[in-house]
Tab-separated table of C-alpha atoms in Angstrom:
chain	number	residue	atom	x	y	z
A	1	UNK	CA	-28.342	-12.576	-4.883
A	2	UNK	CA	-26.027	-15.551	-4.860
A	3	UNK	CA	-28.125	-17.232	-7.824
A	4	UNK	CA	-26.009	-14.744	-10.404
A	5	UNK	CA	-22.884	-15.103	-9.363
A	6	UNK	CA	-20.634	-17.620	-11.249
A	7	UNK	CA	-23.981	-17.700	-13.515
A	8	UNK	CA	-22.808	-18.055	-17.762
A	9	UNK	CA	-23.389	-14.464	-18.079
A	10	UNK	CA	-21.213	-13.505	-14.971
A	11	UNK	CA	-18.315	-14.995	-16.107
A	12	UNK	CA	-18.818	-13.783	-20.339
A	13	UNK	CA	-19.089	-10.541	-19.083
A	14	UNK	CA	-16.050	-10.802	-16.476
A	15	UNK	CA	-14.042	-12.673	-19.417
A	16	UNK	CA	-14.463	-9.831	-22.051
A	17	UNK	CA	-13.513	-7.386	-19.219
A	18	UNK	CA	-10.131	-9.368	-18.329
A	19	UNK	CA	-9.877	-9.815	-21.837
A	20	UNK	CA	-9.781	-5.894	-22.631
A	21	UNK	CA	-7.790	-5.467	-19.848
A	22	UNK	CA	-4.827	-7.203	-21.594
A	23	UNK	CA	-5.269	-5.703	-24.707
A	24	UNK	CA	-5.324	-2.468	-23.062
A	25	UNK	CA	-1.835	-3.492	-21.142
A	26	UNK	CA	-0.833	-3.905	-24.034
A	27	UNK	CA	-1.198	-0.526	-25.140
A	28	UNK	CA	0.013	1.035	-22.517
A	29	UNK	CA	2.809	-1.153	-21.755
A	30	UNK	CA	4.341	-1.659	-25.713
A	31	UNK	CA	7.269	-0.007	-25.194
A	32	UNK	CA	8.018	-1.324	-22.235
A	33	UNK	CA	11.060	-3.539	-21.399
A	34	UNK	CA	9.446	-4.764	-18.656
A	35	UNK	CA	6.144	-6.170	-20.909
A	36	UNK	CA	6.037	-9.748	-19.941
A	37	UNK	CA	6.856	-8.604	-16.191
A	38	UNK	CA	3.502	-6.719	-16.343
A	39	UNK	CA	1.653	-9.283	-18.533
A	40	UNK	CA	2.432	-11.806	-15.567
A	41	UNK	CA	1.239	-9.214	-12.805
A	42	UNK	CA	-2.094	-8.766	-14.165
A	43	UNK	CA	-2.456	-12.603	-14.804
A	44	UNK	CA	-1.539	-13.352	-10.997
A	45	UNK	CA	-4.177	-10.500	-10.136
A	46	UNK	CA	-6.833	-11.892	-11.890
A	47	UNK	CA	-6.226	-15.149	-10.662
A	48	UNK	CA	-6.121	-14.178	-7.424
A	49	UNK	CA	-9.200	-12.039	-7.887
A	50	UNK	CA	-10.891	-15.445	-8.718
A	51	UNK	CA	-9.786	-17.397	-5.950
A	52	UNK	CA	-10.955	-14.576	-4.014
A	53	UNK	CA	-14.016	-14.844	-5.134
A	54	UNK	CA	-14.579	-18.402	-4.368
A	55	UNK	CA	-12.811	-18.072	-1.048
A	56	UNK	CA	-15.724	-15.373	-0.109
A	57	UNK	CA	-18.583	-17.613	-1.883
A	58	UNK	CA	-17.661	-20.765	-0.879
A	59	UNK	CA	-15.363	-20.445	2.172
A	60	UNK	CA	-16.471	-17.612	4.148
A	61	UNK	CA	-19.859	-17.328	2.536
A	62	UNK	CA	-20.651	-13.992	2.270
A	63	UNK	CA	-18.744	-11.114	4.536
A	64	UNK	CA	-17.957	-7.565	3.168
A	65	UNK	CA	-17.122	-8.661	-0.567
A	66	UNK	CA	-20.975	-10.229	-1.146
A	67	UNK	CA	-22.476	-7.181	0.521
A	68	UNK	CA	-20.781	-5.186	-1.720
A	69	UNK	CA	-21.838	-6.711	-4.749
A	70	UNK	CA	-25.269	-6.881	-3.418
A	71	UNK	CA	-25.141	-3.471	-2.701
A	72	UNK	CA	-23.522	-3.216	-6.191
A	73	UNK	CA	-26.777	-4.442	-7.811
A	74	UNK	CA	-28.937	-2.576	-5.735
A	75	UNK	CA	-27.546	0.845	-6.461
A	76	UNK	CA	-26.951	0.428	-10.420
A	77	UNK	CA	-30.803	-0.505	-10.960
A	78	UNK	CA	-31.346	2.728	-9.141
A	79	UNK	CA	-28.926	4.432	-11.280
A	80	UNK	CA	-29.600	2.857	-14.164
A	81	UNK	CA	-33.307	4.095	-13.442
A	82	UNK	CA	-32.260	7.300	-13.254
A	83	UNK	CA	-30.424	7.532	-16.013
A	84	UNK	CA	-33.139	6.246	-18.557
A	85	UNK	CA	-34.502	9.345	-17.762
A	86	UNK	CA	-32.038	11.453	-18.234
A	87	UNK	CA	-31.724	12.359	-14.557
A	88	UNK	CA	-28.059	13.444	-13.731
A	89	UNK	CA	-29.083	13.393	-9.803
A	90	UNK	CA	-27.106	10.130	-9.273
A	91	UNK	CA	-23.951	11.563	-9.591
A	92	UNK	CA	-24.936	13.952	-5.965
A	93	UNK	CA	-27.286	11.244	-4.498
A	94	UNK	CA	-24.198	8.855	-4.520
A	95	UNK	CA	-21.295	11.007	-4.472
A	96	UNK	CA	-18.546	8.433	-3.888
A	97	UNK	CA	-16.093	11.524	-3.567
A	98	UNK	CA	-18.588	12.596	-0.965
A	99	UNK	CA	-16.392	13.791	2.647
A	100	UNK	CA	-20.483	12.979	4.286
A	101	UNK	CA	-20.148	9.145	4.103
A	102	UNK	CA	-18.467	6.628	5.694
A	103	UNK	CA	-16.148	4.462	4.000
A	104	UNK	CA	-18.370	1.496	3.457
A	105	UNK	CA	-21.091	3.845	1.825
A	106	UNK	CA	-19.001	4.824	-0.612
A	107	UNK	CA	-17.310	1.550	-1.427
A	108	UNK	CA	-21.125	0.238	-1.904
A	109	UNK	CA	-21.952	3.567	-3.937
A	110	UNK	CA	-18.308	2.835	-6.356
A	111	UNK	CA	-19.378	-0.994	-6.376
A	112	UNK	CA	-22.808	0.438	-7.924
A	113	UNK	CA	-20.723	3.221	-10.642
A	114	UNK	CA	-19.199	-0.428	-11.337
A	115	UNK	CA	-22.392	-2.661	-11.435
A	116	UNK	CA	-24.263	-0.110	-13.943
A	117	UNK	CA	-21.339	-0.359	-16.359
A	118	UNK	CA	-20.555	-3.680	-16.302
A	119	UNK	CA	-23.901	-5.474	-16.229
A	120	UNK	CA	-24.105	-6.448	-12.556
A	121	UNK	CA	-21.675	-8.897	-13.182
A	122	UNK	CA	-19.732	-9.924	-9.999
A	123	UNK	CA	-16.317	-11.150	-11.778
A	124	UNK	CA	-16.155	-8.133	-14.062
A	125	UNK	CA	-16.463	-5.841	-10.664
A	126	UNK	CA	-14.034	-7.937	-9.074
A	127	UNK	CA	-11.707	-7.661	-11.762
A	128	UNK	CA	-12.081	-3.944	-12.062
A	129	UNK	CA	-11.387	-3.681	-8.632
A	130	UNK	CA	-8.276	-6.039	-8.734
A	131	UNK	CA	-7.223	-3.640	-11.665
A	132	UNK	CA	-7.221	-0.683	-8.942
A	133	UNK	CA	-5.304	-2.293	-6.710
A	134	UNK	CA	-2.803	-3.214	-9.337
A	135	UNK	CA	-2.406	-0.114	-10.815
A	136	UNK	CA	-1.571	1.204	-6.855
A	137	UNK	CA	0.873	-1.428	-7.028
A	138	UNK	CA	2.659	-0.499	-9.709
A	139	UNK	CA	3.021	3.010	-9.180
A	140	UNK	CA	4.435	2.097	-6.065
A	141	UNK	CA	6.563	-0.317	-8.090
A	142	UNK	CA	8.305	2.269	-10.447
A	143	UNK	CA	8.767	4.792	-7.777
A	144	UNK	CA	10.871	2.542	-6.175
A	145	UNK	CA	12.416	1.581	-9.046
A	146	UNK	CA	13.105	5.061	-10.060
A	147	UNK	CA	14.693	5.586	-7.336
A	148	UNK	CA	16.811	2.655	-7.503
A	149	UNK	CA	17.043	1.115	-10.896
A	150	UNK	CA	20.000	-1.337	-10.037
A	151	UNK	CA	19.605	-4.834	-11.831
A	152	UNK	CA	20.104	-6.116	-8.383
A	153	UNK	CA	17.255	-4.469	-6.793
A	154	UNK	CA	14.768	-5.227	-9.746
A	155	UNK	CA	13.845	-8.404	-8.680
A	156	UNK	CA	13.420	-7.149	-5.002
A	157	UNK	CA	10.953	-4.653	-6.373
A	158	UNK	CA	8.812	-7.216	-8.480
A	159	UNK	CA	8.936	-9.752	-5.918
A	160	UNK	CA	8.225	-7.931	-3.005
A	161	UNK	CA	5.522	-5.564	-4.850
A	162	UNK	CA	4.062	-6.930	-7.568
A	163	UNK	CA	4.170	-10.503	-6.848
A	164	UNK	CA	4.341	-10.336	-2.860
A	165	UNK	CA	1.393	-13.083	-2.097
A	166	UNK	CA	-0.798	-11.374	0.264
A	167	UNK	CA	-0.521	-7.826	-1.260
A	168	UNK	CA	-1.659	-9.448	-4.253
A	169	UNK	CA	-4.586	-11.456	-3.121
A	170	UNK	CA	-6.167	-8.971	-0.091
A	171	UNK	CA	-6.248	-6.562	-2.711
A	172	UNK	CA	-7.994	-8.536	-5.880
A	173	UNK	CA	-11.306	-8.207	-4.101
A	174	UNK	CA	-14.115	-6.396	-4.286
A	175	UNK	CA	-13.100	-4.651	-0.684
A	176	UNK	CA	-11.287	-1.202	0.466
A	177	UNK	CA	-7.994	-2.637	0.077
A	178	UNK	CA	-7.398	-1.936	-3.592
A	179	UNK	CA	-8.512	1.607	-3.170
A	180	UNK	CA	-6.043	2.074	-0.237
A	181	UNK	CA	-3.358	0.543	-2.629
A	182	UNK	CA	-3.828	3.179	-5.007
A	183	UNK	CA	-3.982	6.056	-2.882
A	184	UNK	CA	-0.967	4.894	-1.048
A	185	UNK	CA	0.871	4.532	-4.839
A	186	UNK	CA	-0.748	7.753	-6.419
A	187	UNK	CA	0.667	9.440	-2.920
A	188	UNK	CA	4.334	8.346	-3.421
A	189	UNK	CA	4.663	8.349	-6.825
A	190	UNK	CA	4.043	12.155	-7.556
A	191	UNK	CA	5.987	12.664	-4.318
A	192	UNK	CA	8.736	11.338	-6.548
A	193	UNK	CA	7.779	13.164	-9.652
A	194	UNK	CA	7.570	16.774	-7.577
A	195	UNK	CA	11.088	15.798	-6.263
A	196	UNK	CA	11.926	15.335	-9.873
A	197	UNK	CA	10.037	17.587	-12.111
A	198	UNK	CA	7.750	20.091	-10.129
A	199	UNK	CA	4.605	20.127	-12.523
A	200	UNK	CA	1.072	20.938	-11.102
A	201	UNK	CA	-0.171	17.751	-12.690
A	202	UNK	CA	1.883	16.270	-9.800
A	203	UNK	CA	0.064	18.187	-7.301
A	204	UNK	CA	-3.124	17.121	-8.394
A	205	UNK	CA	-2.158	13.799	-8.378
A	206	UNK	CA	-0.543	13.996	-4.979
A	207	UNK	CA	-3.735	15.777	-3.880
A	208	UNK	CA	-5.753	12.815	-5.609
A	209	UNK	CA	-3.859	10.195	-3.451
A	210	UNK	CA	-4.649	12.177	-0.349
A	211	UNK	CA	-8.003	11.873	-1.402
A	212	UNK	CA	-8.222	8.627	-2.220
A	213	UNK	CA	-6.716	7.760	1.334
A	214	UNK	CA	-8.892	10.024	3.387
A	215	UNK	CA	-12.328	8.939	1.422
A	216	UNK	CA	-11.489	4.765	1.957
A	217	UNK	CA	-8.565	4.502	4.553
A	218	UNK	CA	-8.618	7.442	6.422
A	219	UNK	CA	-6.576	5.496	8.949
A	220	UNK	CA	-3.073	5.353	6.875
A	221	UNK	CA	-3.084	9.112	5.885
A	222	UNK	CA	-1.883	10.541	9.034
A	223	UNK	CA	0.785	8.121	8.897
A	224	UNK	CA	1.812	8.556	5.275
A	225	UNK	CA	2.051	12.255	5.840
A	226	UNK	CA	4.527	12.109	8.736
A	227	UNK	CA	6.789	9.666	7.108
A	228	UNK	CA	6.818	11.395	3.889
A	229	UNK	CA	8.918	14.626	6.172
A	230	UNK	CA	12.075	13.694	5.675
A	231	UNK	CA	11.485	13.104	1.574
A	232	UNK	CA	9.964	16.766	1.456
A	233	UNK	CA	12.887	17.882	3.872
A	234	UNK	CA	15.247	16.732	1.474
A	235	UNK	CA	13.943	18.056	-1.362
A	236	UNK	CA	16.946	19.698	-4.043
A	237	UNK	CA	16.868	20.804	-7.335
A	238	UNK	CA	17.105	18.145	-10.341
A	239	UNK	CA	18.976	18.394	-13.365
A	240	UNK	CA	16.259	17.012	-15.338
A	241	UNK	CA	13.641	20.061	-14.081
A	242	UNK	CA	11.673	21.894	-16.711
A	243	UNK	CA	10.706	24.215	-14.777
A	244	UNK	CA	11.797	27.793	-14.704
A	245	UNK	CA	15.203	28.088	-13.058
A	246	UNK	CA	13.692	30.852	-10.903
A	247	UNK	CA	11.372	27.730	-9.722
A	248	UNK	CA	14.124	25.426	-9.402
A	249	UNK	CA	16.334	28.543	-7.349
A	250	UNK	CA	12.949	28.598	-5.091
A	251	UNK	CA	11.982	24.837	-4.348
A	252	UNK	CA	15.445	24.452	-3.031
A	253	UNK	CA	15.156	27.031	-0.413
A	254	UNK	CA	15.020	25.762	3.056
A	255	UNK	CA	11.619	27.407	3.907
A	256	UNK	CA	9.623	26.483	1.251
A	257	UNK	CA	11.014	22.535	2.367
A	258	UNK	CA	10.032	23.379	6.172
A	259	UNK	CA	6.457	24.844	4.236
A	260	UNK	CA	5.825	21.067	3.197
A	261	UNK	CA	6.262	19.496	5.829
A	262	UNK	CA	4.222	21.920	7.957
A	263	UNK	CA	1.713	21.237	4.977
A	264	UNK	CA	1.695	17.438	5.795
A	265	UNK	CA	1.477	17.989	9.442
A	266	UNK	CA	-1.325	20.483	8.516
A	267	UNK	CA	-3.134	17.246	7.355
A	268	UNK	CA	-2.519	15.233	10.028
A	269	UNK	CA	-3.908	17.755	12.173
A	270	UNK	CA	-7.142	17.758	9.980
A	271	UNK	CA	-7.378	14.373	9.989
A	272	UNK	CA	-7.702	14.384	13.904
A	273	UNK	CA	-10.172	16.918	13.964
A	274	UNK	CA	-12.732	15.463	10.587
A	275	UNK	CA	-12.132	12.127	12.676
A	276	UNK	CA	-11.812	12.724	16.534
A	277	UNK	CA	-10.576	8.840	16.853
A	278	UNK	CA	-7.313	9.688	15.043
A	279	UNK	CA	-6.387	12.954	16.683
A	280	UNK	CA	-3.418	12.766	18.539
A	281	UNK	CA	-5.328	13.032	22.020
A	282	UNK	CA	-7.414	10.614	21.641
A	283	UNK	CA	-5.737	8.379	19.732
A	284	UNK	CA	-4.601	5.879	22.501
A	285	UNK	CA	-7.439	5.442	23.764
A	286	UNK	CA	-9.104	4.563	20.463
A	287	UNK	CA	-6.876	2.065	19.683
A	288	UNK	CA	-7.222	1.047	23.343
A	289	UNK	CA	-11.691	0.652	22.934
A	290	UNK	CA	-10.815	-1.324	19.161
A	291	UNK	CA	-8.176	-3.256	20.382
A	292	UNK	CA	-11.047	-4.392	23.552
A	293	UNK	CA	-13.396	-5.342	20.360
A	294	UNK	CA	-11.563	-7.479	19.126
A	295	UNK	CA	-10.378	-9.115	22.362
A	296	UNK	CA	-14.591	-9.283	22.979
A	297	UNK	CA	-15.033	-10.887	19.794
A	298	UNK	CA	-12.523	-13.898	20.347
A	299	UNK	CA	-12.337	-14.440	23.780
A	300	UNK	CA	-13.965	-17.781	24.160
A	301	UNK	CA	-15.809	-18.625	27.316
A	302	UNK	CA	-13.340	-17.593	30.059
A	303	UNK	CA	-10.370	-17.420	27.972
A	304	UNK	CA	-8.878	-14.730	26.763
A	305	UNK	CA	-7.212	-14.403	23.053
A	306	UNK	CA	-3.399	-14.367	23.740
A	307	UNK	CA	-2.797	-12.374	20.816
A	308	UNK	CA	-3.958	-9.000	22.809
A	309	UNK	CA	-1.511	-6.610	23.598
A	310	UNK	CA	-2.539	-5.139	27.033
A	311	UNK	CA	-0.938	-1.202	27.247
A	312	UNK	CA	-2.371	1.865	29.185
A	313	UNK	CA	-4.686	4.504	27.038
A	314	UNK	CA	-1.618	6.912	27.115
A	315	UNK	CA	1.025	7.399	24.668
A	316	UNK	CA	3.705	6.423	27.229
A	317	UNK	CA	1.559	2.793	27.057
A	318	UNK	CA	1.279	2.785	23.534
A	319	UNK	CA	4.851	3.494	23.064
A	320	UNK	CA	5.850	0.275	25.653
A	321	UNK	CA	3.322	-1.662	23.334
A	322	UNK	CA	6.338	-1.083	20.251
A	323	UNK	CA	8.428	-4.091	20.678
A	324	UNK	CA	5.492	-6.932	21.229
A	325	UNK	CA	3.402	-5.343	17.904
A	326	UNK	CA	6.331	-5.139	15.670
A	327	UNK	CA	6.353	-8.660	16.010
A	328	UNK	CA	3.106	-9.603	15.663
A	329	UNK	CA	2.642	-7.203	12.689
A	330	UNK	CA	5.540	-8.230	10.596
A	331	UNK	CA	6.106	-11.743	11.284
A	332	UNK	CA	2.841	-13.381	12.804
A	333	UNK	CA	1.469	-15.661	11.989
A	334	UNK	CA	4.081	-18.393	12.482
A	335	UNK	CA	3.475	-21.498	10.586
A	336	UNK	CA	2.575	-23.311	14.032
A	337	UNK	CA	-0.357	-20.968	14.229
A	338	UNK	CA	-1.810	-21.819	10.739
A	339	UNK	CA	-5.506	-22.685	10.982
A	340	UNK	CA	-6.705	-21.891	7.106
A	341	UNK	CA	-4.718	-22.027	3.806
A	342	UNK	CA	-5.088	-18.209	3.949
A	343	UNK	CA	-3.327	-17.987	7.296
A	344	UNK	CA	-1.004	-20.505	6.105
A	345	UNK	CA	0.193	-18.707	3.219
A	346	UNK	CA	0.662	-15.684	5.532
A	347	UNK	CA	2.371	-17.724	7.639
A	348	UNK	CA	4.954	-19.215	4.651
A	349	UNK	CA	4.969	-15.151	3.316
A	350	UNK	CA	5.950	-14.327	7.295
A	351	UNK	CA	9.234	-16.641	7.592
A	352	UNK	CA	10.566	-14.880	4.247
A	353	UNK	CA	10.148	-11.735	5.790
A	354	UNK	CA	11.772	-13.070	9.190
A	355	UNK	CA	14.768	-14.690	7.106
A	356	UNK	CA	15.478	-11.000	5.487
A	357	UNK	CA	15.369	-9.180	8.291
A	358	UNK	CA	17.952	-11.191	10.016
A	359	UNK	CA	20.180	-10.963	7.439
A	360	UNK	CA	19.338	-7.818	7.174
A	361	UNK	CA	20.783	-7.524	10.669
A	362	UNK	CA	23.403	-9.680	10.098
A	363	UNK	CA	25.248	-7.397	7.835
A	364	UNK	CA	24.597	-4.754	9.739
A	365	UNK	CA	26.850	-6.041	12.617
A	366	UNK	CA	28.948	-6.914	10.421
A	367	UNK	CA	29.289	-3.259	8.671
A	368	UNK	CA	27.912	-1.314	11.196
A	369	UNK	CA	28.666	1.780	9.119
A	370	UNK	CA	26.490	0.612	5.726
A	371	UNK	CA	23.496	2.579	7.857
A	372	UNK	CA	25.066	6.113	6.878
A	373	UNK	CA	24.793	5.058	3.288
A	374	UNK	CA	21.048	3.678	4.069
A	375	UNK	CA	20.335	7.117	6.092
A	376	UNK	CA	21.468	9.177	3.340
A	377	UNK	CA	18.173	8.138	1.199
A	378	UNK	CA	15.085	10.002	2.153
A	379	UNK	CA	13.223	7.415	1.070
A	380	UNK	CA	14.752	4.983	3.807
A	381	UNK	CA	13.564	7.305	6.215
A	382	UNK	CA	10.275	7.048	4.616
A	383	UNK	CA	10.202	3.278	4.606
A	384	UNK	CA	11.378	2.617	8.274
A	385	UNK	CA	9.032	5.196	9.798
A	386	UNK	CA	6.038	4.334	8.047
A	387	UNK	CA	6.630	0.397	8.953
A	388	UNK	CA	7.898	0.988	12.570
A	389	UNK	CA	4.560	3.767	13.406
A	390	UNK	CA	1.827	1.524	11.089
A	391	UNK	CA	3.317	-1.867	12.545
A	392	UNK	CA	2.404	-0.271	16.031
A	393	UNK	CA	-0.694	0.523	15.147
A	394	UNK	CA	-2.173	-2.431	13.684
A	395	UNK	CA	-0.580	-4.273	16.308
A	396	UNK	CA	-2.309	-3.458	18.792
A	397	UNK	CA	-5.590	-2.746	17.334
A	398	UNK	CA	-5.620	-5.927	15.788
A	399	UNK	CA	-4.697	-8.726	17.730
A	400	UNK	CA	-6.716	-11.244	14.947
A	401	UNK	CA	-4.095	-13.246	13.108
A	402	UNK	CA	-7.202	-13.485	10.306
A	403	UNK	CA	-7.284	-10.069	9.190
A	404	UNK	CA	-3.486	-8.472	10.258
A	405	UNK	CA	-2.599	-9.706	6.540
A	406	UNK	CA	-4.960	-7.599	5.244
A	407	UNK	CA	-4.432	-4.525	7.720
A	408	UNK	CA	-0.607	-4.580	7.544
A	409	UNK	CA	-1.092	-4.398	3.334
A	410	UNK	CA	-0.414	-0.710	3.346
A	411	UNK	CA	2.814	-0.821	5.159
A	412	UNK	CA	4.433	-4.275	3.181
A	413	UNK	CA	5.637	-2.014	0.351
A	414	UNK	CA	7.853	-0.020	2.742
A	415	UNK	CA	8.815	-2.678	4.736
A	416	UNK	CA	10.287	-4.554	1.698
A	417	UNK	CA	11.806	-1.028	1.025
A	418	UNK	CA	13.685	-0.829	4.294
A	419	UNK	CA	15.189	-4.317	3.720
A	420	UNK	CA	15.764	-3.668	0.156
A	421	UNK	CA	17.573	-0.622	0.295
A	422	UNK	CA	20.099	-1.859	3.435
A	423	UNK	CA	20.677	-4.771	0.982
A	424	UNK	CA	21.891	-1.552	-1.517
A	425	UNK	CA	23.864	-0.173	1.096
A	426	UNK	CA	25.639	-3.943	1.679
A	427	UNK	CA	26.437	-4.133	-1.365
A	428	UNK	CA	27.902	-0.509	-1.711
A	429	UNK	CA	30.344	-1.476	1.174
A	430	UNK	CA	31.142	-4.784	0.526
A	431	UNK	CA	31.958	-3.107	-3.222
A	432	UNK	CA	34.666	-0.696	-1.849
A	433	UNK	CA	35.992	-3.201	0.547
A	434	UNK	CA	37.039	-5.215	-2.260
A	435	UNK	CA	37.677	-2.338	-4.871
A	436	UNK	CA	39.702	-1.218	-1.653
A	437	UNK	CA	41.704	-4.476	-1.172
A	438	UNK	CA	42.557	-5.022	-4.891
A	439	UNK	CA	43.520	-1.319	-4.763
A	440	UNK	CA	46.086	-1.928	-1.396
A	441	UNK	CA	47.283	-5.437	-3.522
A	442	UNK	CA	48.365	-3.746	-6.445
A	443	UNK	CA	50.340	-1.052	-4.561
A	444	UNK	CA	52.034	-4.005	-2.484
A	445	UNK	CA	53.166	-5.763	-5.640
């Protein structure tokens, strides 16, 4: 399987793909003020698509990204077979949409959809998958900005979503990771849209993320839903609304707002009981037996992997894990724990993130009170629980420095949301602290 990848036909047929994918950004994007912004997102994705290529070829040598594209080949021959003739079984003997398999089934099955259309050509499937995770990206990208479209905050969007350096690269590769990107960003997005303009196209493309989630990272759902309550708590009517003002008069009632967020506890409910490991019983302990795993996997001779975070299977223990995975999740690796460029770029991506946050804090002691203004967004409240409860949770089920960059991806977006929105609220104080000195100089006068 390795003799046809990089092969002359591999990358002709991955360079016509990348090179319809910019004519087709084009398109799309032509009226756009933002063009070259998007013209240099896709260029960094398919660059990093092709060093991650050649970091799974010739680094790792093989791991989940080969087996896929093995797989890949495998399953478009059969299709391919089937289809010649004209057989329409494929489609139910590999359902990706399919609630039967497990994830990796029906990342192999969507790597094979992939294969039989783009003639089993590993960079092309690459690509197309680095597309997926780009288009998550960006829907995350102009929710965000939608919901604040300040000049100032632009570059915080673009830089900390579109260009962040590991969201880009652990989710250019022929993995789950793009598909969790875009069922994270088709989640939020029409969140935003129903907020705005309550169409059922938004539904269905709420329901879609949901989907998407549950079918290839059933593990961020659960946590998506909860953090989402306080958006569909604060739900009001919109001057820009077509709908019906009878509609408008009857989303803004309190009960049908308590009615969506019993609907998204609804899910996480179901979540727990289609997958007994993320019910809210069990859940501890789960974590507990992966987090053991992993500690079995790199302990070395006698030693055990300081990384681990020891806690008691209970949610009292998980709970008095917080402090010691937030930590790890959002700022570890440290540069002094490098051991791979991979980890090293982490590591560089890491002391950002650290340098934010404290001056994040910083002007919080020094305006204690710029928190009201932060609270007062929904979508805060959205970004701080989903990074405080996924931070805990990849914490201390993944104690490997290696793959928390590509765990924690999920949960970056909203983390560069919390810091970029108390950076809004700064600057909304600091604003009428001056407006409100000029103001008390000119009276003095």
């Amino acid at each position: 399987m390795m003799g046809d990848v990089f092969s002359s036909t591999d990358w002709l047929t991955g360079s016509l793909v990348a090179i319809a994918m910019f004519y087709a950004l084009t398109i799309a994007a032509r009226r756009s003020t933002e063009l070259r912004v998007w013209w240099a997102a896709l260029t960094l994705k398919l660059a990093s698509s092709l060093a991650f290529m050649f970091y799974s070829v010739f680094v790792f040598e093989g791991g989940d990204t080969l087996g896929y594209h093995a797989a890949g080949v495998d399953y478009a021959a059969l299709m391919r077979a089937a289809w010649s003739e004209g057989s329409l079984s494929v489609f139910g003997d590999y359902a990706v949409w399919s609630p039967a398999l497990n994830s990796t089934i029906r990342t192999a099955y969507l790597s094979g959809l992939l294969h039989s259309f783009l003639n089993d050509s590993f960079i092309a499937v690459s690509f197309a998958f680095a597309l997926i995770g780009l288009i998550g990206q960006a829907l995350v990208y102009r929710t965000f900005v939608e919901r604040y479209p300040e000049q100032r905050l632009r570059r915080w969007w673009q830089l900390g979503i579109l260009f962040l350096p590991s969201l880009v690269f652990w989710s250019a590769g022929l993995l789950k990771d793009p598909l969790g990107i875009l069922g994270v960003g088709l989640l939020i997005w029409s969140v935003n849209r129903f907020v705005q303009q309550p169409r059922m196209t938004h539904v269905l493309l709420l329901l879609l993320g949901a989907y998407i989630l549950f079918l290839f990272r059933l593990q961020v759902l659960p946590v998506l839903l909860v953090a989402l309550a306080p958006w569909l708590l604060a739900t009001r009517a919109h001057s820009t609304w077509s709908a019906p003002p009878w509609l408008a008069r009857w989303l803004m009632h309190r009960s049908v707002r308590y009615a969506l967020v019993a609907l998204a506890v609804s899910g996480v409910l179901a979540v727990g009981v289609i997958e007994p490991r993320y019910s809210l019983a069990h859940l501890p302990e789960s974590i507990a037996a992966q987090s053991a795993a992993y500690e079995l996997l790199t302990t070395q001779g006698n030693v055990a992997d300081p990384n681990v975070i020891t806690f008691e299977p209970t949610w009292l223990g998980l709970l008095s894990a917080w402090a010691p995975a937030l930590v790890l999740t959002l700022f570890r690796p440290f540069i002094w724990e490098s051991i791979s460029v991979a980890v090293q770029v982490a590591a560089l991506e890491n002391i950002v993130l650290l340098v934010l946050t404290l001056r994040a804090a910083g002007h919080v002691l020094v305006y204690p009170h710029m928190l009201r203004a932060a609270f007062r967004s929904p979508m805060f409240l959205t970004c701080v629980i989903f990074t405080l409860l996924f931070a805990l949770l990849v914490g201390v089920a993944t104690p490997n420095l290696g793959t928390l960059s590509r765990y924690r991806l999920p949960m970056l977006p909203f983390f560069i949301g919390t810091l970029a929105i108390l950076e809004h609220a700064y600057w909304q104080v600091h604003i009428q602290r001056k407006a409100a000195a000029v103001t008390a100089a000119v009276r003095s006068v």
